[in-house]
Structures are given as C-alpha cells and as structure tokens.
mmCIF file of C-alpha atoms and ligand atoms in Angstrom:
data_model
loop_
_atom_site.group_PDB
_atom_site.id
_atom_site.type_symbol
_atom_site.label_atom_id
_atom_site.label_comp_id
_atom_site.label_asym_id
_atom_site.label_seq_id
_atom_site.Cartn_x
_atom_site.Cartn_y
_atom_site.Cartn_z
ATOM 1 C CA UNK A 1 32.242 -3.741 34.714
ATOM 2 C CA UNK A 2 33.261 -3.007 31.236
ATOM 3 C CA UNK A 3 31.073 -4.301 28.338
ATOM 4 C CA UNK A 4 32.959 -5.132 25.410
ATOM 5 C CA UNK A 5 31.202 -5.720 22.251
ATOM 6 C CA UNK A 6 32.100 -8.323 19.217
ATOM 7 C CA UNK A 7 33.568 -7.290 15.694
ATOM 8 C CA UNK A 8 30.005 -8.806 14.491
ATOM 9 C CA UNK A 9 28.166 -6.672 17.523
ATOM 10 C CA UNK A 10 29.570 -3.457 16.757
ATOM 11 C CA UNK A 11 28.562 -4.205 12.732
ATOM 12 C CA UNK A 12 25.021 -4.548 13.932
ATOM 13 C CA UNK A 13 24.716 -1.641 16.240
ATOM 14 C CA UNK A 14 26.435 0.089 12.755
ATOM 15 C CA UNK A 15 23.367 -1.367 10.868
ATOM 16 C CA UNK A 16 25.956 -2.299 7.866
ATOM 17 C CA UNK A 17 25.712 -6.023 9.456
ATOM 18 C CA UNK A 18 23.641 -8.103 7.058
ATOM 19 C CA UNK A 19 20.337 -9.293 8.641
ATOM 20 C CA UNK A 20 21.045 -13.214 9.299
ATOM 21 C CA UNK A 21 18.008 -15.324 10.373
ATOM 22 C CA UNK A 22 19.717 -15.417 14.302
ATOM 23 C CA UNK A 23 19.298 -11.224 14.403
ATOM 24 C CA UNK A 24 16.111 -11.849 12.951
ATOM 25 C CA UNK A 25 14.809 -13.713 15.820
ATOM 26 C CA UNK A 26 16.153 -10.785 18.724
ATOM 27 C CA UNK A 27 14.802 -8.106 16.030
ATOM 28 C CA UNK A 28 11.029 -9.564 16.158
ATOM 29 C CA UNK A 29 11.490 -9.354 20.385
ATOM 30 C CA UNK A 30 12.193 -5.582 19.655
ATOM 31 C CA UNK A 31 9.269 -5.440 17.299
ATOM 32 C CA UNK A 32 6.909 -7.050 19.603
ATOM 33 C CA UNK A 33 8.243 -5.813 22.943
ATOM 34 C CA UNK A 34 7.484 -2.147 21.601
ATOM 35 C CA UNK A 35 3.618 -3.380 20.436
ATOM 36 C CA UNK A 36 2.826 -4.746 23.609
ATOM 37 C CA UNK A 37 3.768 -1.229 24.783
ATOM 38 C CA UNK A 38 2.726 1.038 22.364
ATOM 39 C CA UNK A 39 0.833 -0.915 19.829
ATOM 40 C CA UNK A 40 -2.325 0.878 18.534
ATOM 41 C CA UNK A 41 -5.867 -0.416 19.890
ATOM 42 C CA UNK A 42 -8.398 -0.617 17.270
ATOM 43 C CA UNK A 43 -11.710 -2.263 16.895
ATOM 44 C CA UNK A 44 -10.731 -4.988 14.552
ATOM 45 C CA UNK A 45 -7.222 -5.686 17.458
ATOM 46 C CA UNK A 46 -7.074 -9.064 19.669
ATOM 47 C CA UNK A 47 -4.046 -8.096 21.917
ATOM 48 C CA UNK A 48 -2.951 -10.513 25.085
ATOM 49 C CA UNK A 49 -4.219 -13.725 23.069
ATOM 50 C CA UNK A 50 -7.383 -13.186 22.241
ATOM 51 C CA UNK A 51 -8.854 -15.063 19.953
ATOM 52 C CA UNK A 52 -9.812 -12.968 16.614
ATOM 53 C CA UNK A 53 -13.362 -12.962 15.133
ATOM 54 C CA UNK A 54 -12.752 -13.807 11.431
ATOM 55 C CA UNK A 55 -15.780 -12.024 9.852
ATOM 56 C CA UNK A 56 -14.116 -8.468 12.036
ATOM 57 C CA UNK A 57 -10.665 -8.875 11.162
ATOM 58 C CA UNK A 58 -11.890 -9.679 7.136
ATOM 59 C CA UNK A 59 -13.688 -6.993 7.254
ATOM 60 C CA UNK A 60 -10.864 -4.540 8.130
ATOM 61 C CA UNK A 61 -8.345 -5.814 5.941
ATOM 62 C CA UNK A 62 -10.849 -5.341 3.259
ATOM 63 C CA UNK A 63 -11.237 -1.967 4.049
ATOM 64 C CA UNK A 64 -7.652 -0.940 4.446
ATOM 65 C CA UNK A 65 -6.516 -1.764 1.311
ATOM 66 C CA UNK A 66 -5.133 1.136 -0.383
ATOM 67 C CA UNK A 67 -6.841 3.393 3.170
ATOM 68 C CA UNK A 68 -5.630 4.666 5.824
ATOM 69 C CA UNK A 69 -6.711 3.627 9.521
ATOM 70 C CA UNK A 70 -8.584 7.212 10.234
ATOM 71 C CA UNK A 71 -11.095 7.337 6.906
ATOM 72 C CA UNK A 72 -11.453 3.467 7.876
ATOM 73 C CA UNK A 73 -12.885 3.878 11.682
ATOM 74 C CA UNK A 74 -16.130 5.555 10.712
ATOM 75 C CA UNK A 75 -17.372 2.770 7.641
ATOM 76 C CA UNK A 76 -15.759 0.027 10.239
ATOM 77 C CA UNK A 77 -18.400 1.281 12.786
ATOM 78 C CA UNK A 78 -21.238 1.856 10.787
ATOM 79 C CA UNK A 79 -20.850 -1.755 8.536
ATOM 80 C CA UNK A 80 -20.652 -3.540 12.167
ATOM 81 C CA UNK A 81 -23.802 -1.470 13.432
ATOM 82 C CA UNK A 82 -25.513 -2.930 10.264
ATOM 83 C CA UNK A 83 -24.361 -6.137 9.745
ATOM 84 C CA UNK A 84 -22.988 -7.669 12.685
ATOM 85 C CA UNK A 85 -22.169 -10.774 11.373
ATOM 86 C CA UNK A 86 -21.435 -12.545 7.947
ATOM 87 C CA UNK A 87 -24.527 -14.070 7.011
ATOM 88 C CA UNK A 88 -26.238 -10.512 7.313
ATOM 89 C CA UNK A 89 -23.842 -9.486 5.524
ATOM 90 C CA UNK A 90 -24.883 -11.701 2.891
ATOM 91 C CA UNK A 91 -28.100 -11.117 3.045
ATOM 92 C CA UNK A 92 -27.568 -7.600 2.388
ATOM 93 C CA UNK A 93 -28.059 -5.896 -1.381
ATOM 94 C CA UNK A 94 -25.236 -5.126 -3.501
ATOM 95 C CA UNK A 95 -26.974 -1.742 -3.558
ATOM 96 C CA UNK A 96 -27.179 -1.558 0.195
ATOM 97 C CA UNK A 97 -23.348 -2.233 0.751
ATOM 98 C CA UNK A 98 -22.447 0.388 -2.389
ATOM 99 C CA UNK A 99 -24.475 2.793 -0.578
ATOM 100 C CA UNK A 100 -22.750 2.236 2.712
ATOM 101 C CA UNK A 101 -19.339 2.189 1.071
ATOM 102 C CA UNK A 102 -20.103 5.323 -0.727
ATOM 103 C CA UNK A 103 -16.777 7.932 -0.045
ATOM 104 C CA UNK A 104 -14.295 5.010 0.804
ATOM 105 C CA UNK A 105 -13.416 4.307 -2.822
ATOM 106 C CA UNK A 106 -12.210 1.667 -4.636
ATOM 107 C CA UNK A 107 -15.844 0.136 -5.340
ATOM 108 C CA UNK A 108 -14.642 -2.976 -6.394
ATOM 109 C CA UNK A 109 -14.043 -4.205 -2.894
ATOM 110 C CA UNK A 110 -17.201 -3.660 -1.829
ATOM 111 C CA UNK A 111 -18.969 -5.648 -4.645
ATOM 112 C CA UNK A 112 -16.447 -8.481 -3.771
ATOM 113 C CA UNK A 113 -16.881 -8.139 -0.309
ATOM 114 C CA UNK A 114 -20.319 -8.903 -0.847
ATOM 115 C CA UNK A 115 -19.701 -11.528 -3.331
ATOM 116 C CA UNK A 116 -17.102 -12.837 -0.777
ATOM 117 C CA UNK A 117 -19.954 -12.855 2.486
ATOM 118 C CA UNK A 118 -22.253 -14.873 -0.239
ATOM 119 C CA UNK A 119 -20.040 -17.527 -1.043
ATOM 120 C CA UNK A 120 -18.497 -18.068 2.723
ATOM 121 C CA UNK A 121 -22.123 -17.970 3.874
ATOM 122 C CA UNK A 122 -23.034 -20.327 1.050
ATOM 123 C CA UNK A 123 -20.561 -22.667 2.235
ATOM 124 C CA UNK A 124 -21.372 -22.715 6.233
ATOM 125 C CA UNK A 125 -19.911 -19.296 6.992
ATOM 126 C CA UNK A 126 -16.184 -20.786 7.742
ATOM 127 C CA UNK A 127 -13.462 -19.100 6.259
ATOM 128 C CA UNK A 128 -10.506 -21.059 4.909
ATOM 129 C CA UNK A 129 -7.344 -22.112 6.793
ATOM 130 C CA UNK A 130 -4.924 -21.700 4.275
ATOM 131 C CA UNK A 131 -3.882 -19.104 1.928
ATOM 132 C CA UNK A 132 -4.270 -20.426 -1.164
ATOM 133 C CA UNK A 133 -8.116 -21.461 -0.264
ATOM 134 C CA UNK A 134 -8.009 -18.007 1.039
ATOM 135 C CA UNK A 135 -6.703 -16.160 -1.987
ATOM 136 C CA UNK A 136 -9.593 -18.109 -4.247
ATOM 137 C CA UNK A 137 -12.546 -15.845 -2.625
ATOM 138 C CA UNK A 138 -13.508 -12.746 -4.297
ATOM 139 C CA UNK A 139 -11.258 -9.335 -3.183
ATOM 140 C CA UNK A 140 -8.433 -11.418 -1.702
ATOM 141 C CA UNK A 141 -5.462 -11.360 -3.055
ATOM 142 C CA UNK A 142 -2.082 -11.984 -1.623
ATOM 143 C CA UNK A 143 -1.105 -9.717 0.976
ATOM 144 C CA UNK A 144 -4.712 -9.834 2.308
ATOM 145 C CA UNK A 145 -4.651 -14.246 2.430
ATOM 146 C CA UNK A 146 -1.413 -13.374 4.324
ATOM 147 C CA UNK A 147 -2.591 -10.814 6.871
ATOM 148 C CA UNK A 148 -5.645 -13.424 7.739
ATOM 149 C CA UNK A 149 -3.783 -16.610 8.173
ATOM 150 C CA UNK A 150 -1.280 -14.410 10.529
ATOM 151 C CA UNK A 151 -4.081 -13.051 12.689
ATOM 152 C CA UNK A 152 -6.706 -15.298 12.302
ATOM 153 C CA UNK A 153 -4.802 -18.278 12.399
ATOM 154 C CA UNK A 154 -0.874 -17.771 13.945
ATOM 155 C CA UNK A 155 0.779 -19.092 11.239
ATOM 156 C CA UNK A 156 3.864 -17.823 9.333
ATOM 157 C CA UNK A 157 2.960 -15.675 6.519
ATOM 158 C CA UNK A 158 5.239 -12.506 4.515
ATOM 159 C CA UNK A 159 2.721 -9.964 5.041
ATOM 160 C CA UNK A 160 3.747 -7.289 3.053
ATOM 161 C CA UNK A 161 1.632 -4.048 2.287
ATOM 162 C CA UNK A 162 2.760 -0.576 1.441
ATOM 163 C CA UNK A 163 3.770 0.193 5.013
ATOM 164 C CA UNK A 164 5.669 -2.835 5.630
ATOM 165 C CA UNK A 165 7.137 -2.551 2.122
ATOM 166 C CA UNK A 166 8.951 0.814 3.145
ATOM 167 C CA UNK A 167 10.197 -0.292 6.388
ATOM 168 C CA UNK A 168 11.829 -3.845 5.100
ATOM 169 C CA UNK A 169 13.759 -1.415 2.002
ATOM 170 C CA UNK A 170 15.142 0.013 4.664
ATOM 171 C CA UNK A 171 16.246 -2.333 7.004
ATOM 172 C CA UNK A 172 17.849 -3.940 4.454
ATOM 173 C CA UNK A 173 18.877 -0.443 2.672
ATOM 174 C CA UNK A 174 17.250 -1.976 -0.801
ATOM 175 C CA UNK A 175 18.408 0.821 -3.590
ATOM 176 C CA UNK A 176 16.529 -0.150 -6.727
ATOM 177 C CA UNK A 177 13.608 1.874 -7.410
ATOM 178 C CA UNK A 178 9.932 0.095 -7.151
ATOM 179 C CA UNK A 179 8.663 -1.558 -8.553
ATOM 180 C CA UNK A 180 11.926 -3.352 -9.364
ATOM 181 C CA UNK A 181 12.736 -3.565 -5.999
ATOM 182 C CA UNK A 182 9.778 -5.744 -4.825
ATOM 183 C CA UNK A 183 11.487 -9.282 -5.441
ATOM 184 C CA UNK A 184 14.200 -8.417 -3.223
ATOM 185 C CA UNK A 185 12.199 -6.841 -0.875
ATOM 186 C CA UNK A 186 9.769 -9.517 -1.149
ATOM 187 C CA UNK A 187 12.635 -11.978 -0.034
ATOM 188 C CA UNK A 188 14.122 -9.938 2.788
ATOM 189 C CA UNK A 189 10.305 -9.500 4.256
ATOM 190 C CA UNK A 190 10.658 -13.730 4.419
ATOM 191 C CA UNK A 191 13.596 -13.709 6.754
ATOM 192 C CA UNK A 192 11.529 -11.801 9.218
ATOM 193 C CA UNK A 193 8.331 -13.166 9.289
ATOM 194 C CA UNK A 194 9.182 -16.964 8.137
ATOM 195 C CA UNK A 195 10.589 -18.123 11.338
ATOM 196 C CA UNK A 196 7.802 -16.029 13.291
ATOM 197 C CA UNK A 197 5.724 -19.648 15.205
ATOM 198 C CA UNK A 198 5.136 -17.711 18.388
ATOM 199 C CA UNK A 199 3.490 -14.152 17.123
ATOM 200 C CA UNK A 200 3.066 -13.632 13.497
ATOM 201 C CA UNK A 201 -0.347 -11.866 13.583
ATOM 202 C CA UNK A 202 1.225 -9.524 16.606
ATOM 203 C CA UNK A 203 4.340 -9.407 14.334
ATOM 204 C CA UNK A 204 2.337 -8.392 11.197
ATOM 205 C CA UNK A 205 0.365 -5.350 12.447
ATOM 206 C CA UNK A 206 3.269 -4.343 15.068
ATOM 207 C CA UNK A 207 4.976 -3.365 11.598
ATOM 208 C CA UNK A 208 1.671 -1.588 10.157
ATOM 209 C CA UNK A 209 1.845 0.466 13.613
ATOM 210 C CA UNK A 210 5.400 1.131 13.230
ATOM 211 C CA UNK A 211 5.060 2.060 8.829
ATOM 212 C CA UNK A 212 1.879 4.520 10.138
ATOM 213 C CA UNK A 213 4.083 5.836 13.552
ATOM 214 C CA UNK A 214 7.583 5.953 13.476
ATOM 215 C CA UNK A 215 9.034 5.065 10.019
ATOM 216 C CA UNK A 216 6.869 6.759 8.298
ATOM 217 C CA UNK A 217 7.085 7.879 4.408
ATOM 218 C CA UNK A 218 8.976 11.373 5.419
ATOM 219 C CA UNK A 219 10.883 12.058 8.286
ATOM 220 C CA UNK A 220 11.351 8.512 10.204
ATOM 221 C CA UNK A 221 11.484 8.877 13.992
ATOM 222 C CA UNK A 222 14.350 6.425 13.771
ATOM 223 C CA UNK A 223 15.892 7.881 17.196
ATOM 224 C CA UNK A 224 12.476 5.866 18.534
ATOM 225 C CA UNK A 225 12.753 2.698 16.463
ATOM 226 C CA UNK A 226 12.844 -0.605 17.982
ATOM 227 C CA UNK A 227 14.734 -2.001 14.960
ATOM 228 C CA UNK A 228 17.364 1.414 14.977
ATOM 229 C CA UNK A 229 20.341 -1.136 15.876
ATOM 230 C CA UNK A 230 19.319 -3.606 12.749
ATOM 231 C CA UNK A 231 18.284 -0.660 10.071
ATOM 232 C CA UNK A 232 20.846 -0.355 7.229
ATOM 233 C CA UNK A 233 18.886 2.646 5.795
ATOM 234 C CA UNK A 234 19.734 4.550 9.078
ATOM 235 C CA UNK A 235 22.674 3.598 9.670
ATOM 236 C CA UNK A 236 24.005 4.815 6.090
ATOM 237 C CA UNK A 237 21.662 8.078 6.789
ATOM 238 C CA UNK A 238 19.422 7.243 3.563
ATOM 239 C CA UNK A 239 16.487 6.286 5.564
ATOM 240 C CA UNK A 240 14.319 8.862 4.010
ATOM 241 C CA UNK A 241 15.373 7.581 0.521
ATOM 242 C CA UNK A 242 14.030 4.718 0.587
ATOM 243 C CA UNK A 243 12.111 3.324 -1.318
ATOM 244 C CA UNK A 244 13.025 4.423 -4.254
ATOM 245 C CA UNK A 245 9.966 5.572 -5.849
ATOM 246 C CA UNK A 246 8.918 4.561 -9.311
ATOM 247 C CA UNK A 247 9.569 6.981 -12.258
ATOM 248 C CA UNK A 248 6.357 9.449 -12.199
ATOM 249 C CA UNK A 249 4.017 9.032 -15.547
ATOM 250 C CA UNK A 250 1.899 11.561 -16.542
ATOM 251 C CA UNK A 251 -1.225 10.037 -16.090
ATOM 252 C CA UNK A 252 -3.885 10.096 -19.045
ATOM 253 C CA UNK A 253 -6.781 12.838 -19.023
ATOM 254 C CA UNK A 254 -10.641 12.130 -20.072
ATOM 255 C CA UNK A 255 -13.303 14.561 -19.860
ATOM 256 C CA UNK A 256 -17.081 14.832 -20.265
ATOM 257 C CA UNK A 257 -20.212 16.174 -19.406
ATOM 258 C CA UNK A 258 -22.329 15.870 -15.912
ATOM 259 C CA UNK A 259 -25.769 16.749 -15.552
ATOM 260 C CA UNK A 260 -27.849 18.148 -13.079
ATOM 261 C CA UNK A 261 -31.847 17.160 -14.292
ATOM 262 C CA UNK A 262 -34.465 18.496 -12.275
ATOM 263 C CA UNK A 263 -38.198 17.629 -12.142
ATOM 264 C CA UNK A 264 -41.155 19.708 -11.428
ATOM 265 C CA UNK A 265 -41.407 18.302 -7.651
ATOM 266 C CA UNK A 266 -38.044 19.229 -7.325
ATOM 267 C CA UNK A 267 -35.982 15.721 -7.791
ATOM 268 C CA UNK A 268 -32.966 15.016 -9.556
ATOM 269 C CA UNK A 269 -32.592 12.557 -11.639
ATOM 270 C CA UNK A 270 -29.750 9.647 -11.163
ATOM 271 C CA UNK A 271 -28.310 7.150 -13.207
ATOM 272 C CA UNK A 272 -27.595 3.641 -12.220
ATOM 273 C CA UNK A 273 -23.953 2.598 -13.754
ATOM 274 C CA UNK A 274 -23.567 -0.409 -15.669
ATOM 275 C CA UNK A 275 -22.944 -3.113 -13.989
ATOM 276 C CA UNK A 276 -19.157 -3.491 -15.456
ATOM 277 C CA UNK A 277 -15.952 -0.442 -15.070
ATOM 278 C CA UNK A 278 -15.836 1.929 -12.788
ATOM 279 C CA UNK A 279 -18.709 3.058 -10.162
ATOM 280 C CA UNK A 280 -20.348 -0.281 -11.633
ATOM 281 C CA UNK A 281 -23.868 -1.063 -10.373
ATOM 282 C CA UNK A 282 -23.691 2.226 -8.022
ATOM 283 C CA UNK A 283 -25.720 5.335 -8.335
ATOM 284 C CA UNK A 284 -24.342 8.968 -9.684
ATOM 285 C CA UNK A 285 -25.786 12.034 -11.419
ATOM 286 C CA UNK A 286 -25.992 11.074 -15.001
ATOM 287 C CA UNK A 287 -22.675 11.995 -17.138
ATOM 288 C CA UNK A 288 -21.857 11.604 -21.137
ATOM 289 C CA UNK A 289 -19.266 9.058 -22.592
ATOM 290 C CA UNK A 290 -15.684 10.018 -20.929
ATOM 291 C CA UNK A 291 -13.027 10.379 -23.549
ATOM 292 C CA UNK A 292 -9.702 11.716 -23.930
ATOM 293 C CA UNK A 293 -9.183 15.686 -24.497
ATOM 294 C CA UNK A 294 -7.842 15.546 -27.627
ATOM 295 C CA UNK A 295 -11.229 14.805 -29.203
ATOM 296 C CA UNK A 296 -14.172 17.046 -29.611
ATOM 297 C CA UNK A 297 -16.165 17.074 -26.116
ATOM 298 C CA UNK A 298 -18.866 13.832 -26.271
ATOM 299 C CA UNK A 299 -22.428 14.462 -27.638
ATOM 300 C CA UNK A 300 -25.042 14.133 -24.861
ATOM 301 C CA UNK A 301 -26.766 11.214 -24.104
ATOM 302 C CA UNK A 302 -30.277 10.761 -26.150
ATOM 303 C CA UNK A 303 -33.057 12.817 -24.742
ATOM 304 C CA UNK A 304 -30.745 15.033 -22.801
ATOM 305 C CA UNK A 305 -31.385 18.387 -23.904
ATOM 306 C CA UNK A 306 -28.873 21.304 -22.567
ATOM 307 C CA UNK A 307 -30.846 24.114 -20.742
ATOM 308 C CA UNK A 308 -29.119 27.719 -21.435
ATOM 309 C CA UNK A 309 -27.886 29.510 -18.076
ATOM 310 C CA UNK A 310 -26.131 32.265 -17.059
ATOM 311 C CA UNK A 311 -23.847 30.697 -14.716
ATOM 312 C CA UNK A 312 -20.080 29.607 -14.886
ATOM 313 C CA UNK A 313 -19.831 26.292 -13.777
ATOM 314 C CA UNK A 314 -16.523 25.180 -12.199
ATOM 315 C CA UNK A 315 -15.181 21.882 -14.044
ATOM 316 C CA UNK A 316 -15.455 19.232 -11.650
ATOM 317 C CA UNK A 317 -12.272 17.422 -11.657
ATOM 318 C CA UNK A 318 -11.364 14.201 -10.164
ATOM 319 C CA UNK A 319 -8.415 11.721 -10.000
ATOM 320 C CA UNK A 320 -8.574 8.553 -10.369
ATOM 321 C CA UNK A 321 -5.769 5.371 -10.337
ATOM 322 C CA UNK A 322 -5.203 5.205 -13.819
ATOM 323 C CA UNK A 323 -6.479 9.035 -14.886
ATOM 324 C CA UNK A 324 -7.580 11.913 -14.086
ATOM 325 C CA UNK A 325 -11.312 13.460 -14.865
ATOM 326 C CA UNK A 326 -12.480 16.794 -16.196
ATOM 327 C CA UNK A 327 -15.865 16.820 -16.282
ATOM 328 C CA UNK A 328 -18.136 20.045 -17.316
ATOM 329 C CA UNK A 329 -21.235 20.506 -15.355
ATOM 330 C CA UNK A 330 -24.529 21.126 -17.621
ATOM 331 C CA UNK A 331 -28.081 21.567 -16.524
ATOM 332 C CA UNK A 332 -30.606 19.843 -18.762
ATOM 333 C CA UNK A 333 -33.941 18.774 -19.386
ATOM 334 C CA UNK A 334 -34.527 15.082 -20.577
ATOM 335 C CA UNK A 335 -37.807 13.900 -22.097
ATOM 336 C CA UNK A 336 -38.447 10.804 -21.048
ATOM 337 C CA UNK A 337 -36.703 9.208 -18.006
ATOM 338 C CA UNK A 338 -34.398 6.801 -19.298
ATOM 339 C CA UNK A 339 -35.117 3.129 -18.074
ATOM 340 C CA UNK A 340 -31.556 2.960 -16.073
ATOM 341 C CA UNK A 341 -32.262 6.343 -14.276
ATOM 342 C CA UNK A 342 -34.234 7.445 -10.983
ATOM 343 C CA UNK A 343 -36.127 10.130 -9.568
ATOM 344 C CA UNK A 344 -34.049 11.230 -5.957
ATOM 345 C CA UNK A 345 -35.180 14.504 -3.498
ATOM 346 C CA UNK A 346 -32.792 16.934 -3.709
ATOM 347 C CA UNK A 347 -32.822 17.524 0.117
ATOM 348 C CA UNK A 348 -30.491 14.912 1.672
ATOM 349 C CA UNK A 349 -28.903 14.225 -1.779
ATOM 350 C CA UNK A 350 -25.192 14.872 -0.693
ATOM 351 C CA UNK A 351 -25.832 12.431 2.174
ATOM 352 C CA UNK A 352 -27.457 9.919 -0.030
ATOM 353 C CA UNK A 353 -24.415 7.761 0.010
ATOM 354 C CA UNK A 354 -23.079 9.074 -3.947
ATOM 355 C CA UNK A 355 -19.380 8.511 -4.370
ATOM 356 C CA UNK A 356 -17.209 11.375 -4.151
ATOM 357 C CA UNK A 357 -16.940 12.139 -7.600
ATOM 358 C CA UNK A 358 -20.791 12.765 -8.466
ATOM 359 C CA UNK A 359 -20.244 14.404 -4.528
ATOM 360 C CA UNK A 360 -18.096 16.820 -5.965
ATOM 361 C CA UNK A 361 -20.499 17.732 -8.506
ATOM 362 C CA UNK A 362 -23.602 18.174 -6.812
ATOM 363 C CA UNK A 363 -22.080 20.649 -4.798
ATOM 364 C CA UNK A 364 -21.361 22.490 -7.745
ATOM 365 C CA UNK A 365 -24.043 22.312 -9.225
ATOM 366 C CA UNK A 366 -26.115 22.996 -5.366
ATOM 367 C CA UNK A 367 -24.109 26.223 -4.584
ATOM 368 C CA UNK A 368 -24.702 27.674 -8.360
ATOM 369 C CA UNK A 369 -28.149 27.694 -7.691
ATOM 370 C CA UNK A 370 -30.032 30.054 -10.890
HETATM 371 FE FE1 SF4 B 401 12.600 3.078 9.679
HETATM 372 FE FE2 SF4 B 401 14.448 4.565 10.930
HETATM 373 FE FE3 SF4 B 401 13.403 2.394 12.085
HETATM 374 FE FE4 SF4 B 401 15.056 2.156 10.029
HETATM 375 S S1 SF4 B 401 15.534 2.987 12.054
HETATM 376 S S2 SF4 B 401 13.167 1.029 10.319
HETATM 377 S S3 SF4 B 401 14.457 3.908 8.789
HETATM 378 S S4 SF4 B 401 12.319 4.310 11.552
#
C-alpha cells in the first residue's frame, strides 16, 4: 500500500514546518525513545523510574556547570568517597572542599556548595520543591533550579544550558547571534519542555546526551538525530551555523610576579588568598598585585626579597573568564613569614590540591631547578 503524506507532513519531514505544540509532543517520543536506547549511564543517572537521590544529582549539576562530563567523573567519585551524604558535607571545611575541588575551576561553586550543604543541613537536610525556593540557596541559579525540579521532582521546567541552547537554535533555525538570540531561544526551549508531565527529567538530560553526542558544536551527526524530521537548521543545511556566536572581544591582559620561597628544611612557602575575588580563601604560591601591562611590572610584596639566578624562567600564563594572566616566575627570600602564609614540603606539592594556575607554576619553577 501506498503512503501518502499531507501538505503539512511533507513541511515537517522538510524541517521548514514551524514547531507547533502537537509536533512537540511526537518530537519528545523521538527524544526519549532514543535515551531509553542510547542514553548515557552515569553515576549521578536514575533511568527506568528510579527515584533520584537529591544530595547526588545536586551535586552533579553543581559540578557541570561550565564542565564537561569526563573532567567531572573523577571529583564526582572522590567528593562521594568523602562525603557521602549532605550533612558530611556540611560538616566538612571550606578548606577541605577547596582542596578537593582543586583543578575543576570555577572556585566559587565550591565555596557555595559548601555554603549551600550548611544551610540545607541547617534546615533538616530537605531540599526545596520549587524553583524559586530552589534558586534562593547559594550557587543555584536558574538553569540549575530547573535541572533539579525536572529530575528530582518530574515537573515541567525549560532547562536550558549551553548544550541544550545549541540544539533548540537549531531546531528552530534561530539566526541572531548570542547573546541576542537567548530570548527567542529561551521561548522556543518552552514549547518543548512546558507540556513535558510524563518525563521532564528524562527529557532534560536526553538533550544534554544528544548536545555532548550527536549535535554537537562542529559537525552534527544529524543523519543520526532523533529530531532530523523537526530540525529547521538541517533542513536549510545551516546546522553547523548555528548559534551564531557572539562577536569575539579581545579579552584584557594583567601580569605579575610569582614566587617560589624556599626554607632551609626544604619547604615552600604558600599564601592563603583573601577571602574575597578570585582563588578566595584557597591556597597558591605567593604572587604580587596583578595589573594591566601597560603599567610598570608591580613592586614585590613587603619582605620579599628577589634572589639573583641564572635561569630563564618561562612566563607562566593563564586564562581566565574575564582575562588572561602573564605572570613572571621569581625566586626569593622573605624575612619573616607573613601572617597569611604557610610552610608546605616540596615533595607532594603538585598533588597538594593547588589550582591549576599556581600548578602551572610550580612546575616551572620544579623543572628549573638551580
Ligand atoms: Fe542538531 Fe542535526 Fe539533530 Fe538538528 S538534525 S538537532 S542540527 S543533530
């Protein structure tokens, strides 16, 4: 027997069909249909109805923000092994949880992390049912209230991270540039997920798996998309287009001075940050004021005296969101140890849980040996 499609059909298996709330509904069976087959299974996943642990699922949304899934799984693992729960969690030190974080980046979510366990644990451990309860605890905002009241919960939400961001702009082939774009996309994300009773926390990381597996950034595998029949991008052959990316600003440079202090028992000498800006309250090899390059490099700290070497050092440079870092390594002496510093051995230093920055520098400084 001969099929014969529709007018509207043929417009949808064209992709130039506008995405009504009916398609929406047969597009989520696609979306689910192809996580129940080929959805990722990771530690933080409840497939087949399970019922999520809250403190878990938290815990990886935390860490995902701005991170991919495979620098996630190790700090996942280890943060479980050592706090199994959120009340030890709380109990924890701010210094502990920096320590453990060290190399994920973005510090700031593990200080409200912590902050977040204290205040949930201060309050009977129960995290909140709704969003906006959600979104009034430390390090979550609003895609992260969204992605727990989905999965936690099964209710509605517009879950919309980077991933998902890409893969709605081009479903619905949205051709302003970001961050312009977001409003629109923002409202085209609602007609998928708004109607979503049955599934929304399947729905919600079914599109994470398909932003990190098939329509990903460059080179889509749209020939193996279960939403190829709905996708505008694709079916106008600007799937790789889109999103638009924002114009690219040159980002503002600093530089500086990092030290490498060493004691007669053969220690280094680290400086606790302040407890506000970046790398606050963590510990790093001690570094001068950073300030832009067009001003004469910074005057060492007090007590810092520069010891004369005959190496080169390498400048250790490092980028971060809103600059980028030159920082000149200098060996030094210091009188006395300044009340904010510490004595650490120099064996096991690089594993001592320093971000990657002051990282970066001890090699340097550890592979110049005089
Ligand atoms: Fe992405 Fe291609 Fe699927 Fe469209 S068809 S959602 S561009 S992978």
């Amino acid at each position: 027997m001969t099929v014969r499609m529709t007018a509207q059909q043929v417009k949808k298996k064209s992709g130039t069909h506008k995405i009504t709330q009916q398609d929406a509904q047969e597009l989520r069976g696609q979306i689910l249909g192809w996580y129940d087959r080929y959805g990722r299974d990771l530690p933080w996943r409840y497939k087949g109805g399970a019922k999520p642990d809250p403190y878990r699922v938290w815990l990886s949304e935390i860490m995902l923000q701005q991170t991919t899934v495979p620098a996630v799984l190790p700090y996942y693992t280890k943060f479980l092994q050592k706090w199994p729960d959120l009340n030890a969690l709380a109990a924890a030190s701010q210094a502990e949880i920096l320590q453990a974080w060290a190399g994920l980046g973005y510090y700031a979510r593990a200080r409200n992390l912590h902050a977040c366990a204290q205040t949930l644990a201060a309050q009977g451990g129960q995290f909140p049912q709704t969003p906006q309860d959600l979104r009034k605890l430390p390090g979550i905002g609003e895609y992260t209230s969204a992605a727990l009241t989905a999965i936690l919960y099964n209710r509605p939400a517009v879950v919309l991270d980077g991933n998902i961001e890409r893969i709605v702009a081009r479903l619905f082939a949205i051709e302003p540039p970001m961050p312009a774009a977001k409003p629109e996309i923002k409202g085209s994300a609602a007609i998928l997920f708004d109607d979503c009773h049955d599934r929304p926390g399947d729905l919600a990381q079914a599109l994470m798996d398909l932003g990190a597996a098939v329509c990903t950034p460059r080179a889509p595998s749209c020939a193996l998309c279960p939403m190829r029949n709905f996708c505008q991008a694709a079916a106008k052959g600007m799937a790789e287009e889109l999103p638009r990316p924002r114009r690219r600003q040159e980002k503002p440079r600093k530089q500086g001075y990092v030290y490498w202090i060493e004691n007669s028992r053969g220690e280094i000498l680290l400086e606790r940050r302040a407890q506000r800006g970046l790398f606050a309250g963590m510990l790093g090899l001690p570094t001068s004021e950073w300030q832009a390059p067009d001003k004469d490099l910074p005057a060492h700290p007090a007590g810092f005296k520069a010891k004369a070497v005959q190496q080169k050092y390498p400048l250790v440079l490092h980028s971060f969101t809103h600059f980028d870092l030159a920082l000149t390594p200098i060996r030094a002496s210091v009188g006395r140890k300044p009340a904010q510093c510490e004595w650490q051995k120099k064996a096991g230093l690089l594993d001592s849980g320093l971000p990657t920055l002051f990282k970066k520098a001890a090699k340097v400084f550890l592979s110049l040996e005089p």
